[in-house]
Amino acid sequence: MQTVTLNNGVEMPILGFGVYQIPPEQTEQAVTEALAVGYRLLDTAAAYMNEEAVGRAIKKSGIPREELFVTTKLWVQDAPSEENTKRAFEKSMAKLGLDHLDLYLMHQPYGDVYGQWRAMQDLHREGRVRAIGVANFHTDRLVDLILNNEVTPAVNQIETHPFFQRTADQEVMREHRVQIQSWGGFAEGKNNLFTDPVLSDIAEEHGKSVAQVVLRWLIQREVVTIPKSVRPERMAENFDVFDFELTDDQMARIATLDTGSSLFFDHRDPAMVRRLGKVRLND
Ligand SMILES: NC(=O)c1ccc[n+]([C@@H]2O[C@H](COP(=O)([O-])OP(=O)(O)OC[C@H]3O[C@@H](n4cnc5c(N)ncnc54)[C@H](OP(=O)(O)O)[C@@H]3O)[C@@H](O)[C@H]2O)c1
């Protein structure tokens, strides 16, 4: 598997498997199938409510721990957030059945972000987490966090797909040595992504599917990607993207699809700030 090297030297697979919106009762099976296909990077979150099922699939697989790259995410914590963050981390670790994590992400740029980050830095220093990062940070918030803390986030996981390409954001992240990771690489199928004419033409030129073209495009941009599927045939299709290459012309044609805005929601929308800033997990 092709990898990227994070700013602290940790190697991360460029392609992994995401489990958002997979119901807990379906997750063990889905992760078991994904591991059988060959995925080694798994992306879950406390907020997805399926960490235990991910943990069971990992255990059952018998795959040596060092071959896996497991990510989970911290949900929004308020003060005293250093204490709360460590408690939330231990809860996730118990659910996953792991003694250390490969990547811990702050899920949202809300709550006591600085307190959360201090606690995450401690977990990193103590060797509980190999790398720490953030998700859904616009570049101004990201750079602010970098300038005012000791550890630079290794990763920023943000909405990135053909209709919201984030190339300028990626440039800023590159300058600060923060790895971009795509969530919603298929835009969850919005905007008729899977039948888009530009992507369909390119897919036909390679005898590949639109999904494969999108993943290939992300990988060629050095964007780590974590497609989600509950169907084994699609998991295999999404994994089979290392035997072809998009040309400069094809990359340029895909670049024309960028709308420059989210297909989901704006993290700066005051209504969203109010809503997400308040949501608490009650387990
Ligand atoms: N940090 C964050 O705030 C955040 C937010 C969202 C997501 N994420 C992470 O990013 C991961 C990926 O994003 P996502 O799950 O939102 O959406 P996505 O990967 O863009 O799209 C998943 C959708 O595409 C379908 N699909 C998958 N492979 C396909 C294929 N080859 N052909 C046609 N359809 C296909 C899936 O259906 P089937 O399952 O039926 O195949 C599902 O409906 C998540 O699972 C999660 O780990 C993070």
mmCIF file of C-alpha atoms and ligand atoms in Angstrom:
data_model
loop_
_atom_site.group_PDB
_atom_site.id
_atom_site.type_symbol
_atom_site.label_atom_id
_atom_site.label_comp_id
_atom_site.label_asym_id
_atom_site.label_seq_id
_atom_site.Cartn_x
_atom_site.Cartn_y
_atom_site.Cartn_z
ATOM 1 C CA MET A 1 0.000 0.000 0.000
ATOM 2 C CA GLN A 2 1.216 3.464 -0.930
ATOM 3 C CA THR A 3 1.737 5.626 2.154
ATOM 4 C CA VAL A 4 2.269 9.260 3.073
ATOM 5 C CA THR A 5 4.774 10.302 5.721
ATOM 6 C CA LEU A 6 3.253 12.524 8.377
ATOM 7 C CA ASN A 7 5.136 15.500 9.863
ATOM 8 C CA ASN A 8 6.364 13.325 12.774
ATOM 9 C CA GLY A 9 7.653 10.533 10.535
ATOM 10 C CA VAL A 10 4.665 8.192 11.000
ATOM 11 C CA GLU A 11 3.640 6.370 7.812
ATOM 12 C CA MET A 12 -0.062 6.463 6.950
ATOM 13 C CA PRO A 13 -1.759 4.464 4.169
ATOM 14 C CA ILE A 14 -3.056 6.786 1.439
ATOM 15 C CA LEU A 15 -6.257 4.746 1.124
ATOM 16 C CA GLY A 16 -8.425 3.485 3.970
ATOM 17 C CA PHE A 17 -11.926 2.545 4.986
ATOM 18 C CA GLY A 18 -14.421 4.918 6.649
ATOM 19 C CA VAL A 19 -17.320 3.708 8.788
ATOM 20 C CA TYR A 20 -19.476 6.816 9.181
ATOM 21 C CA GLN A 21 -23.189 6.002 8.941
ATOM 22 C CA ILE A 22 -22.628 2.260 9.141
ATOM 23 C CA PRO A 23 -25.049 1.136 11.855
ATOM 24 C CA PRO A 24 -23.290 -0.522 14.805
ATOM 25 C CA GLU A 25 -24.948 -3.877 14.063
ATOM 26 C CA GLN A 26 -23.550 -3.856 10.516
ATOM 27 C CA THR A 27 -20.103 -2.485 11.311
ATOM 28 C CA GLU A 28 -18.317 -5.623 12.501
ATOM 29 C CA GLN A 29 -19.234 -7.420 9.293
ATOM 30 C CA ALA A 30 -18.316 -4.427 7.086
ATOM 31 C CA VAL A 31 -14.918 -3.947 8.740
ATOM 32 C CA THR A 32 -14.230 -7.689 8.598
ATOM 33 C CA GLU A 33 -14.921 -7.610 4.856
ATOM 34 C CA ALA A 34 -12.837 -4.470 4.361
ATOM 35 C CA LEU A 35 -9.872 -6.025 6.164
ATOM 36 C CA ALA A 36 -10.244 -9.138 3.987
ATOM 37 C CA VAL A 37 -10.111 -6.933 0.868
ATOM 38 C CA GLY A 38 -6.837 -5.483 2.169
ATOM 39 C CA TYR A 39 -7.705 -2.180 3.845
ATOM 40 C CA ARG A 40 -5.443 -1.467 6.808
ATOM 41 C CA LEU A 41 -6.448 2.112 7.635
ATOM 42 C CA LEU A 42 -9.760 2.270 9.523
ATOM 43 C CA ASP A 43 -11.496 5.575 10.256
ATOM 44 C CA THR A 44 -14.115 5.733 13.005
ATOM 45 C CA ALA A 45 -15.175 8.259 15.663
ATOM 46 C CA ALA A 46 -16.754 8.328 19.099
ATOM 47 C CA ALA A 47 -19.696 10.081 17.453
ATOM 48 C CA TYR A 48 -20.257 7.226 14.955
ATOM 49 C CA MET A 49 -21.304 4.940 17.826
ATOM 50 C CA ASN A 50 -19.574 1.947 16.229
ATOM 51 C CA GLU A 51 -16.114 1.877 17.847
ATOM 52 C CA GLU A 52 -16.916 -1.357 19.711
ATOM 53 C CA ALA A 53 -17.873 -3.127 16.491
ATOM 54 C CA VAL A 54 -14.689 -1.867 14.809
ATOM 55 C CA GLY A 55 -12.722 -3.216 17.780
ATOM 56 C CA ARG A 56 -14.390 -6.626 17.529
ATOM 57 C CA ALA A 57 -13.592 -6.888 13.812
ATOM 58 C CA ILE A 58 -9.948 -5.939 14.460
ATOM 59 C CA LYS A 59 -9.619 -8.541 17.189
ATOM 60 C CA LYS A 60 -11.311 -11.243 15.156
ATOM 61 C CA SER A 61 -9.134 -10.552 12.114
ATOM 62 C CA GLY A 62 -5.938 -11.628 13.877
ATOM 63 C CA ILE A 63 -4.040 -9.020 11.838
ATOM 64 C CA PRO A 64 -0.936 -7.912 13.770
ATOM 65 C CA ARG A 65 -1.573 -4.562 15.447
ATOM 66 C CA GLU A 66 1.440 -2.937 13.786
ATOM 67 C CA GLU A 67 -0.030 -3.611 10.339
ATOM 68 C CA LEU A 68 -3.131 -1.570 11.124
ATOM 69 C CA PHE A 69 -3.599 2.182 11.185
ATOM 70 C CA VAL A 70 -6.580 3.024 13.374
ATOM 71 C CA THR A 71 -8.097 6.493 13.614
ATOM 72 C CA THR A 72 -10.803 7.653 15.972
ATOM 73 C CA LYS A 73 -12.066 11.117 16.834
ATOM 74 C CA LEU A 74 -12.720 13.165 19.899
ATOM 75 C CA TRP A 75 -16.161 14.753 20.066
ATOM 76 C CA VAL A 76 -16.603 18.325 21.300
ATOM 77 C CA GLN A 77 -15.501 18.812 24.935
ATOM 78 C CA ASP A 78 -15.960 21.868 27.084
ATOM 79 C CA ALA A 79 -13.942 22.921 30.103
ATOM 80 C CA PRO A 80 -12.520 21.231 32.105
ATOM 81 C CA SER A 81 -11.708 19.819 28.734
ATOM 82 C CA GLU A 82 -8.214 18.485 29.470
ATOM 83 C CA GLU A 83 -9.705 16.083 31.969
ATOM 84 C CA ASN A 84 -12.731 15.351 29.776
ATOM 85 C CA THR A 85 -10.582 14.737 26.722
ATOM 86 C CA LYS A 86 -8.455 12.146 28.486
ATOM 87 C CA ARG A 87 -11.597 10.453 29.776
ATOM 88 C CA ALA A 88 -13.124 10.437 26.276
ATOM 89 C CA PHE A 89 -9.899 8.994 24.853
ATOM 90 C CA GLU A 90 -9.837 6.134 27.391
ATOM 91 C CA LYS A 91 -13.477 5.408 26.630
ATOM 92 C CA SER A 92 -12.702 5.121 22.908
ATOM 93 C CA MET A 93 -9.684 2.929 23.581
ATOM 94 C CA ALA A 94 -11.731 0.601 25.789
ATOM 95 C CA LYS A 95 -14.391 0.327 23.087
ATOM 96 C CA LEU A 96 -11.808 -0.338 20.386
ATOM 97 C CA GLY A 97 -9.963 -2.782 22.656
ATOM 98 C CA LEU A 98 -6.626 -1.124 21.834
ATOM 99 C CA ASP A 99 -3.775 0.070 24.037
ATOM 100 C CA HIS A 100 -2.557 2.694 21.623
ATOM 101 C CA LEU A 101 -4.015 4.563 18.679
ATOM 102 C CA ASP A 102 -2.417 5.557 15.383
ATOM 103 C CA LEU A 103 -4.275 8.823 14.848
ATOM 104 C CA TYR A 104 -6.545 10.804 17.164
ATOM 105 C CA LEU A 105 -8.461 13.648 15.535
ATOM 106 C CA MET A 106 -10.337 16.515 17.112
ATOM 107 C CA HIS A 107 -13.625 15.992 15.281
ATOM 108 C CA GLN A 108 -14.903 19.575 15.184
ATOM 109 C CA PRO A 109 -13.415 23.045 15.710
ATOM 110 C CA TYR A 110 -15.820 23.751 18.568
ATOM 111 C CA GLY A 111 -15.807 23.669 22.349
ATOM 112 C CA ASP A 112 -12.576 24.323 24.243
ATOM 113 C CA VAL A 113 -10.340 23.610 21.262
ATOM 114 C CA TYR A 114 -7.158 24.694 23.048
ATOM 115 C CA GLY A 115 -7.849 22.605 26.145
ATOM 116 C CA GLN A 116 -8.651 19.627 23.956
ATOM 117 C CA TRP A 117 -5.447 20.097 21.994
ATOM 118 C CA ARG A 118 -3.322 20.337 25.159
ATOM 119 C CA ALA A 119 -4.743 17.021 26.343
ATOM 120 C CA MET A 120 -4.152 15.462 22.920
ATOM 121 C CA GLN A 121 -0.541 16.684 23.012
ATOM 122 C CA ASP A 122 -0.137 14.951 26.390
ATOM 123 C CA LEU A 123 -1.572 11.699 25.008
ATOM 124 C CA HIS A 124 0.882 11.955 22.137
ATOM 125 C CA ARG A 125 3.834 12.615 24.458
ATOM 126 C CA GLU A 126 2.821 9.687 26.648
ATOM 127 C CA GLY A 127 2.940 7.413 23.594
ATOM 128 C CA ARG A 128 -0.776 6.566 23.665
ATOM 129 C CA VAL A 129 -1.274 8.065 20.182
ATOM 130 C CA ARG A 130 1.252 7.941 17.368
ATOM 131 C CA ALA A 131 -0.122 11.080 15.716
ATOM 132 C CA ILE A 132 -2.685 13.754 16.552
ATOM 133 C CA GLY A 133 -4.650 15.916 14.187
ATOM 134 C CA VAL A 134 -7.874 17.770 13.540
ATOM 135 C CA ALA A 135 -10.909 17.603 11.276
ATOM 136 C CA ASN A 136 -13.100 20.246 9.711
ATOM 137 C CA PHE A 137 -10.668 23.073 10.423
ATOM 138 C CA HIS A 138 -10.666 25.958 7.974
ATOM 139 C CA THR A 139 -7.114 27.098 7.334
ATOM 140 C CA ASP A 140 -7.349 30.235 9.497
ATOM 141 C CA ARG A 141 -8.284 28.170 12.562
ATOM 142 C CA LEU A 142 -5.690 25.563 11.647
ATOM 143 C CA VAL A 143 -2.851 28.069 11.379
ATOM 144 C CA ASP A 144 -3.970 29.744 14.600
ATOM 145 C CA LEU A 145 -3.788 26.377 16.381
ATOM 146 C CA ILE A 146 -0.350 25.714 14.892
ATOM 147 C CA LEU A 147 1.085 29.092 15.861
ATOM 148 C CA ASN A 148 -0.073 28.848 19.460
ATOM 149 C CA ASN A 149 0.833 25.261 20.324
ATOM 150 C CA GLU A 150 3.787 22.963 20.505
ATOM 151 C CA VAL A 151 2.621 20.105 18.281
ATOM 152 C CA THR A 152 1.477 20.837 14.731
ATOM 153 C CA PRO A 153 -1.499 18.676 13.738
ATOM 154 C CA ALA A 154 -0.296 15.807 11.565
ATOM 155 C CA VAL A 155 -3.573 15.677 9.616
ATOM 156 C CA ASN A 156 -6.591 17.844 8.819
ATOM 157 C CA GLN A 157 -9.511 15.697 7.665
ATOM 158 C CA ILE A 158 -11.861 17.863 5.609
ATOM 159 C CA GLU A 159 -14.631 17.527 3.048
ATOM 160 C CA THR A 160 -12.763 17.034 -0.235
ATOM 161 C CA HIS A 161 -14.250 15.708 -3.486
ATOM 162 C CA PRO A 162 -14.507 16.728 -7.155
ATOM 163 C CA PHE A 163 -17.116 19.406 -6.398
ATOM 164 C CA PHE A 164 -15.182 20.886 -3.448
ATOM 165 C CA GLN A 165 -11.522 20.317 -4.218
ATOM 166 C CA ARG A 166 -9.733 22.344 -1.503
ATOM 167 C CA THR A 167 -6.598 22.978 -3.561
ATOM 168 C CA ALA A 168 -5.803 26.341 -1.929
ATOM 169 C CA ASP A 169 -6.428 24.821 1.525
ATOM 170 C CA GLN A 170 -4.105 21.968 0.625
ATOM 171 C CA GLU A 171 -1.385 24.474 -0.337
ATOM 172 C CA VAL A 172 -1.551 26.167 3.075
ATOM 173 C CA MET A 173 -1.523 22.774 4.798
ATOM 174 C CA ARG A 174 1.491 21.727 2.752
ATOM 175 C CA GLU A 175 3.344 24.878 3.834
ATOM 176 C CA HIS A 176 2.708 23.873 7.459
ATOM 177 C CA ARG A 177 3.348 20.160 6.847
ATOM 178 C CA VAL A 178 -0.207 19.148 7.686
ATOM 179 C CA GLN A 179 -1.458 16.175 5.661
ATOM 180 C CA ILE A 180 -4.830 16.692 3.988
ATOM 181 C CA GLN A 181 -7.282 13.804 4.329
ATOM 182 C CA SER A 182 -10.548 13.706 2.415
ATOM 183 C CA TRP A 183 -13.878 12.915 3.988
ATOM 184 C CA GLY A 184 -16.840 12.364 1.699
ATOM 185 C CA GLY A 185 -14.543 11.647 -1.248
ATOM 186 C CA PHE A 186 -17.611 10.628 -3.286
ATOM 187 C CA ALA A 187 -19.603 13.535 -1.848
ATOM 188 C CA GLU A 188 -21.797 10.664 -0.611
ATOM 189 C CA GLY A 189 -23.065 10.531 -4.209
ATOM 190 C CA LYS A 190 -24.474 14.069 -4.100
ATOM 191 C CA ASN A 191 -24.672 16.145 -7.276
ATOM 192 C CA ASN A 192 -25.007 12.856 -9.236
ATOM 193 C CA LEU A 193 -21.302 12.273 -8.789
ATOM 194 C CA PHE A 194 -21.435 8.650 -9.974
ATOM 195 C CA THR A 195 -23.003 9.656 -13.321
ATOM 196 C CA ASP A 196 -21.194 12.950 -13.805
ATOM 197 C CA PRO A 197 -20.391 13.257 -17.553
ATOM 198 C CA VAL A 198 -16.787 14.469 -17.103
ATOM 199 C CA LEU A 199 -15.960 11.717 -14.613
ATOM 200 C CA SER A 200 -17.852 9.104 -16.672
ATOM 201 C CA ASP A 201 -15.881 9.974 -19.824
ATOM 202 C CA ILE A 202 -12.574 9.656 -17.982
ATOM 203 C CA ALA A 203 -13.708 6.394 -16.413
ATOM 204 C CA GLU A 204 -14.509 5.044 -19.864
ATOM 205 C CA GLU A 205 -11.100 6.122 -21.183
ATOM 206 C CA HIS A 206 -9.491 3.859 -18.563
ATOM 207 C CA GLY A 207 -12.066 1.066 -18.429
ATOM 208 C CA LYS A 208 -12.566 1.974 -14.760
ATOM 209 C CA SER A 209 -15.547 3.159 -12.710
ATOM 210 C CA VAL A 210 -16.277 6.747 -11.705
ATOM 211 C CA ALA A 211 -15.564 5.778 -8.077
ATOM 212 C CA GLN A 212 -12.120 4.520 -9.068
ATOM 213 C CA VAL A 213 -11.387 7.688 -11.043
ATOM 214 C CA VAL A 214 -12.328 9.866 -8.057
ATOM 215 C CA LEU A 215 -10.108 7.887 -5.681
ATOM 216 C CA ARG A 216 -7.262 7.902 -8.189
ATOM 217 C CA TRP A 217 -7.622 11.674 -8.584
ATOM 218 C CA LEU A 218 -7.401 12.142 -4.798
ATOM 219 C CA ILE A 219 -4.401 9.824 -4.519
ATOM 220 C CA GLN A 220 -2.558 11.605 -7.349
ATOM 221 C CA ARG A 221 -3.138 14.861 -5.463
ATOM 222 C CA GLU A 222 -1.590 13.172 -2.388
ATOM 223 C CA VAL A 223 -4.859 13.406 -0.500
ATOM 224 C CA VAL A 224 -5.449 10.520 1.926
ATOM 225 C CA THR A 225 -8.897 9.059 1.272
ATOM 226 C CA ILE A 226 -11.271 6.790 3.224
ATOM 227 C CA PRO A 227 -14.245 5.697 1.079
ATOM 228 C CA LYS A 228 -17.147 4.070 2.897
ATOM 229 C CA SER A 229 -19.157 1.147 1.555
ATOM 230 C CA VAL A 230 -21.122 -1.673 3.109
ATOM 231 C CA ARG A 231 -20.876 -3.753 -0.082
ATOM 232 C CA PRO A 232 -17.864 -6.076 -0.457
ATOM 233 C CA GLU A 233 -17.808 -5.698 -4.264
ATOM 234 C CA ARG A 234 -17.559 -1.921 -3.910
ATOM 235 C CA MET A 235 -14.931 -2.219 -1.184
ATOM 236 C CA ALA A 236 -12.853 -4.250 -3.640
ATOM 237 C CA GLU A 237 -13.556 -1.819 -6.498
ATOM 238 C CA ASN A 238 -12.505 1.128 -4.329
ATOM 239 C CA PHE A 239 -9.292 -0.657 -3.364
ATOM 240 C CA ASP A 240 -8.348 -1.435 -6.971
ATOM 241 C CA VAL A 241 -6.972 1.975 -7.936
ATOM 242 C CA PHE A 242 -3.221 1.469 -8.162
ATOM 243 C CA ASP A 243 -2.965 0.033 -11.688
ATOM 244 C CA PHE A 244 -3.751 3.151 -13.711
ATOM 245 C CA GLU A 245 -2.817 6.804 -13.786
ATOM 246 C CA LEU A 246 -4.776 9.906 -14.757
ATOM 247 C CA THR A 247 -3.070 12.131 -17.299
ATOM 248 C CA ASP A 248 -2.446 15.858 -16.756
ATOM 249 C CA ASP A 249 -5.290 16.541 -19.173
ATOM 250 C CA GLN A 250 -7.679 14.310 -17.202
ATOM 251 C CA MET A 251 -6.624 15.942 -13.917
ATOM 252 C CA ALA A 252 -7.290 19.347 -15.528
ATOM 253 C CA ARG A 253 -10.746 18.262 -16.710
ATOM 254 C CA ILE A 254 -11.633 17.149 -13.175
ATOM 255 C CA ALA A 255 -10.352 20.492 -11.847
ATOM 256 C CA THR A 256 -13.155 22.213 -13.805
ATOM 257 C CA LEU A 257 -15.781 20.507 -11.596
ATOM 258 C CA ASP A 258 -14.793 22.470 -8.479
ATOM 259 C CA THR A 259 -17.604 24.671 -7.146
ATOM 260 C CA GLY A 260 -15.464 25.960 -4.282
ATOM 261 C CA SER A 261 -18.159 25.294 -1.727
ATOM 262 C CA SER A 262 -19.448 22.562 0.538
ATOM 263 C CA LEU A 263 -22.194 20.176 -0.526
ATOM 264 C CA PHE A 264 -22.935 19.427 3.121
ATOM 265 C CA PHE A 265 -22.762 22.437 5.431
ATOM 266 C CA ASP A 266 -20.585 25.365 6.316
ATOM 267 C CA HIS A 267 -18.771 25.004 9.627
ATOM 268 C CA ARG A 268 -18.858 28.782 9.906
ATOM 269 C CA ASP A 269 -22.616 29.074 9.535
ATOM 270 C CA PRO A 270 -23.776 30.551 12.881
ATOM 271 C CA ALA A 271 -26.635 28.045 13.059
ATOM 272 C CA MET A 272 -24.153 25.191 12.684
ATOM 273 C CA VAL A 273 -21.773 26.754 15.208
ATOM 274 C CA ARG A 274 -24.634 26.923 17.665
ATOM 275 C CA ARG A 275 -25.865 23.393 16.929
ATOM 276 C CA LEU A 276 -22.561 21.475 16.775
ATOM 277 C CA GLY A 277 -21.019 23.507 19.568
ATOM 278 C CA LYS A 278 -23.728 22.169 21.859
ATOM 279 C CA VAL A 279 -24.091 18.541 20.820
ATOM 280 C CA ARG A 280 -22.841 16.211 23.540
ATOM 281 C CA LEU A 281 -22.441 12.457 23.427
ATOM 282 C CA ASN A 282 -24.322 10.939 26.303
ATOM 283 C CA ASP A 283 -22.675 7.540 26.596
HETATM 284 N N1 LIG B 1 -14.409 14.176 9.985
HETATM 285 C C1 LIG B 1 -15.672 14.293 9.613
HETATM 286 O O1 LIG B 1 -16.390 15.212 10.065
HETATM 287 C C2 LIG B 1 -16.232 13.312 8.638
HETATM 288 C C3 LIG B 1 -17.474 13.581 8.028
HETATM 289 C C4 LIG B 1 -17.965 12.625 7.132
HETATM 290 C C5 LIG B 1 -17.235 11.483 6.853
HETATM 291 N N2 LIG B 1 -16.032 11.238 7.473
HETATM 292 C C6 LIG B 1 -15.226 10.028 7.195
HETATM 293 O O2 LIG B 1 -15.058 9.885 5.790
HETATM 294 C C7 LIG B 1 -15.557 8.618 5.361
HETATM 295 C C8 LIG B 1 -16.081 8.704 3.929
HETATM 296 O O3 LIG B 1 -17.104 9.664 3.802
HETATM 297 P P1 LIG B 1 -18.664 9.308 3.733
HETATM 298 O O4 LIG B 1 -18.882 7.981 4.346
HETATM 299 O O5 LIG B 1 -19.391 10.456 4.285
HETATM 300 O O6 LIG B 1 -19.034 9.244 2.203
HETATM 301 P P2 LIG B 1 -18.381 8.768 0.804
HETATM 302 O O7 LIG B 1 -17.268 7.811 1.026
HETATM 303 O O8 LIG B 1 -18.179 10.000 -0.002
HETATM 304 O O9 LIG B 1 -19.612 8.030 0.133
HETATM 305 C C9 LIG B 1 -20.176 6.874 0.640
HETATM 306 C C10 LIG B 1 -21.385 6.543 -0.258
HETATM 307 O O10 LIG B 1 -20.925 6.091 -1.543
HETATM 308 C C11 LIG B 1 -21.445 4.809 -1.822
HETATM 309 N N3 LIG B 1 -20.367 4.080 -2.530
HETATM 310 C C12 LIG B 1 -19.198 3.629 -2.014
HETATM 311 N N4 LIG B 1 -18.440 3.062 -2.969
HETATM 312 C C13 LIG B 1 -19.154 3.145 -4.122
HETATM 313 C C14 LIG B 1 -18.898 2.708 -5.443
HETATM 314 N N5 LIG B 1 -17.752 2.109 -5.776
HETATM 315 N N6 LIG B 1 -19.862 2.942 -6.392
HETATM 316 C C15 LIG B 1 -21.024 3.570 -6.063
HETATM 317 N N7 LIG B 1 -21.319 3.991 -4.815
HETATM 318 C C16 LIG B 1 -20.383 3.779 -3.849
HETATM 319 C C17 LIG B 1 -21.795 4.202 -0.482
HETATM 320 O O11 LIG B 1 -22.878 3.305 -0.578
HETATM 321 P P3 LIG B 1 -22.786 1.768 -0.064
HETATM 322 O O12 LIG B 1 -22.297 1.799 1.355
HETATM 323 O O13 LIG B 1 -24.186 1.286 -0.209
HETATM 324 O O14 LIG B 1 -21.823 1.095 -0.989
HETATM 325 C C18 LIG B 1 -22.225 5.447 0.314
HETATM 326 O O15 LIG B 1 -23.568 5.763 0.017
HETATM 327 C C19 LIG B 1 -16.613 8.293 6.419
HETATM 328 O O16 LIG B 1 -17.032 6.952 6.416
HETATM 329 C C20 LIG B 1 -15.914 8.742 7.684
HETATM 330 O O17 LIG B 1 -14.977 7.773 8.097
HETATM 331 C C21 LIG B 1 -15.534 12.143 8.356
#
